[in-house]
Short mmCIF file of C-alpha atoms in Angstrom, two decimals:
data_model
loop_
_atom_site.label_atom_id
_atom_site.label_comp_id
_atom_site.label_asym_id
_atom_site.label_seq_id
_atom_site.Cartn_x
_atom_site.Cartn_y
_atom_site.Cartn_z
CA MET A 2 37.60 59.65 -39.04
CA ALA A 3 34.14 58.63 -40.06
CA GLY A 4 35.60 55.31 -41.15
CA VAL A 5 37.17 54.77 -37.73
CA LEU A 6 33.90 55.57 -35.99
CA PHE A 7 32.05 53.26 -38.33
CA GLY A 8 34.56 50.48 -37.62
CA ALA A 9 34.33 51.03 -33.86
CA SER A 10 30.56 50.99 -34.10
CA MET A 11 30.70 47.72 -36.03
CA LEU A 12 33.00 46.18 -33.42
CA MET A 13 30.69 47.23 -30.63
CA GLY A 14 27.71 45.83 -32.50
CA LEU A 15 29.59 42.58 -33.08
CA ALA A 16 30.56 42.40 -29.39
CA ALA A 17 26.94 43.02 -28.35
CA TRP A 18 25.74 40.33 -30.73
CA GLN A 19 28.28 37.85 -29.34
CA LEU A 20 27.21 38.65 -25.77
CA GLN A 21 23.58 38.09 -26.72
CA ARG A 22 24.43 34.72 -28.31
CA ARG A 23 26.39 33.66 -25.22
CA ALA A 24 23.54 34.74 -22.94
CA ALA A 25 21.04 32.86 -25.11
CA SER A 26 23.27 29.79 -25.12
CA ALA A 27 23.66 29.96 -21.32
CA SER A 28 19.90 30.39 -20.94
CA ALA A 29 19.27 27.39 -23.19
CA GLU A 30 21.71 25.29 -21.16
CA ALA A 31 20.10 26.40 -17.91
CA LEU A 32 16.67 25.64 -19.33
CA GLY A 33 17.84 22.19 -20.44
CA ALA A 34 19.27 21.47 -16.99
CA ALA A 35 16.05 22.65 -15.32
CA GLU A 36 13.97 20.45 -17.63
CA GLU A 37 16.18 17.46 -16.79
CA ARG A 38 15.78 18.11 -13.03
CA LEU A 39 12.02 18.39 -13.51
CA ALA A 40 11.94 15.07 -15.40
CA ASP A 41 13.97 13.41 -12.60
CA ALA A 42 11.61 14.82 -9.99
CA GLN A 43 8.59 13.56 -11.93
CA ARG A 44 10.10 10.05 -12.22
CA THR A 45 10.89 10.04 -8.48
CA SER A 46 7.41 11.28 -7.66
CA ALA A 47 5.75 8.64 -9.84
CA ALA A 48 7.81 5.88 -8.21
CA ALA A 49 6.96 7.16 -4.73
CA GLU A 50 3.29 7.38 -5.65
CA ALA A 51 3.33 3.77 -6.92
CA ARG A 52 4.95 2.58 -3.66
CA LEU A 53 2.41 4.53 -1.60
CA HIS A 54 -0.48 3.08 -3.61
CA ALA A 55 0.82 -0.47 -3.12
CA ARG A 56 1.18 0.17 0.62
CA ASN A 57 -2.36 1.60 0.81
CA VAL A 58 -3.79 -1.44 -1.00
CA LYS A 59 -1.99 -3.78 1.39
CA HIS A 60 -3.18 -1.72 4.38
CA GLN A 61 -6.78 -1.74 3.13
CA ARG A 62 -6.70 -5.53 2.73
CA SER A 63 -5.51 -5.86 6.32
CA ILE A 64 -8.28 -3.57 7.52
CA ASP A 65 -10.86 -5.55 5.55
CA ARG A 66 -9.69 -8.84 7.12
CA LEU A 67 -9.62 -7.34 10.60
CA SER A 68 -13.10 -5.90 10.05
CA LEU A 69 -14.45 -9.34 9.19
CA VAL A 70 -12.89 -10.80 12.34
CA ALA A 71 -14.33 -8.07 14.55
CA GLU A 72 -17.74 -8.21 12.90
CA HIS A 73 -18.14 -11.96 13.36
CA ALA A 74 -16.30 -12.36 16.67
CA LEU A 75 -18.22 -13.62 19.66
CA ALA A 76 -16.27 -11.22 21.87
CA LEU A 77 -18.01 -7.91 22.51
CA THR A 78 -16.29 -5.26 20.38
CA LEU A 79 -16.86 -1.52 20.60
CA ILE A 80 -14.87 1.08 18.67
CA SER A 81 -14.88 4.74 19.66
CA ASP A 82 -13.29 7.83 18.14
CA ARG A 83 -10.78 10.17 19.76
CA HIS A 84 -13.65 12.00 21.47
CA ASP A 85 -14.80 8.71 23.04
CA ARG A 86 -17.96 8.57 20.91
CA VAL A 87 -19.14 5.18 19.65
CA VAL A 88 -18.30 4.68 15.99
CA TRP A 89 -19.02 0.97 15.63
CA ALA A 90 -19.95 -2.11 17.64
CA ASN A 91 -20.18 -5.70 16.47
CA ASP A 92 -23.37 -7.77 16.52
CA ALA A 93 -22.28 -9.57 19.70
CA PHE A 94 -21.98 -6.24 21.55
CA CYS A 95 -25.30 -4.95 20.22
CA SER A 96 -27.07 -8.19 21.15
CA ALA A 97 -25.55 -8.30 24.63
CA MET A 98 -26.41 -4.67 25.31
CA GLY A 99 -29.82 -4.88 23.63
CA TRP A 100 -29.18 -1.78 21.51
CA PRO A 101 -29.14 -1.47 17.72
CA LEU A 102 -25.92 -0.06 16.28
CA ALA A 103 -27.72 3.02 14.96
CA GLN A 104 -28.78 3.86 18.53
CA LEU A 105 -25.23 3.40 19.88
CA GLN A 106 -23.39 5.44 17.26
CA GLY A 107 -22.42 8.90 18.48
CA GLN A 108 -23.08 8.08 22.13
CA ASP A 109 -20.40 8.50 24.81
CA ALA A 110 -18.65 5.11 24.97
CA GLU A 111 -18.04 5.28 28.72
CA GLN A 112 -21.70 5.98 29.37
CA VAL A 113 -22.76 3.18 27.03
CA LEU A 114 -20.48 0.74 28.83
CA SER A 115 -21.80 1.87 32.21
CA GLY A 116 -25.38 1.52 30.99
CA SER A 117 -26.27 5.21 31.26
CA GLY A 118 -25.36 6.33 27.74
CA LEU A 119 -28.75 6.35 26.04
CA PRO A 120 -31.85 8.46 26.66
CA ARG A 121 -34.35 7.25 29.22
CA GLY A 122 -37.18 5.25 27.79
CA SER A 123 -35.19 4.18 24.75
CA ASP A 124 -33.97 0.90 26.29
CA PRO A 125 -35.30 -1.87 24.02
CA ARG A 126 -34.83 -4.34 26.88
CA ALA A 127 -37.26 -2.30 28.99
CA ARG A 128 -39.76 -2.14 26.12
CA ALA A 129 -39.46 -5.87 25.54
CA GLY A 130 -39.99 -6.52 29.24
CA ALA A 131 -43.08 -4.33 29.31
CA ALA A 132 -44.59 -6.10 26.31
CA ASP A 133 -43.71 -9.59 27.57
CA PRO A 134 -43.64 -9.49 31.39
CA GLN A 135 -41.30 -11.92 33.13
CA PRO A 136 -42.58 -14.09 35.98
CA ALA A 137 -42.04 -12.59 39.42
CA SER A 138 -38.84 -13.64 41.11
CA ASP A 139 -38.80 -15.44 44.45
CA SER A 140 -36.16 -13.06 45.72
CA ALA A 141 -35.92 -9.30 45.37
CA GLU A 142 -32.12 -9.67 45.51
CA GLU A 143 -32.05 -11.19 42.00
CA LEU A 144 -33.26 -7.98 40.37
#
């Protein structure tokens, strides 16, 4: 009877060992499949990143060209942010308004365009007029 028990025990041990080998084999196959999916995802990600980089370079070149046009244009150009604050103005705008860009930046664009956007007494045109008075006009209507 001891021999039968020993044989049954051996069979159970052999069955357990076979189950462990199958589980290990299945785990190895699953791991291999997961590694392959990861490699595919990395290749896809790298390709997408390369396309995005190329698009960003092209976009930046367009912005650079447009910036040069706006900077050197004779047309008055003012750029504001989503809160309607002045971000940038070209030299033509600054010259026409008589304000340096540093003074315009951060100001409310609508107020700048209406002429009321900067603090009183900071108008360089007024300071220039006070330092170099203009001849009196024949008509008060021209002021």
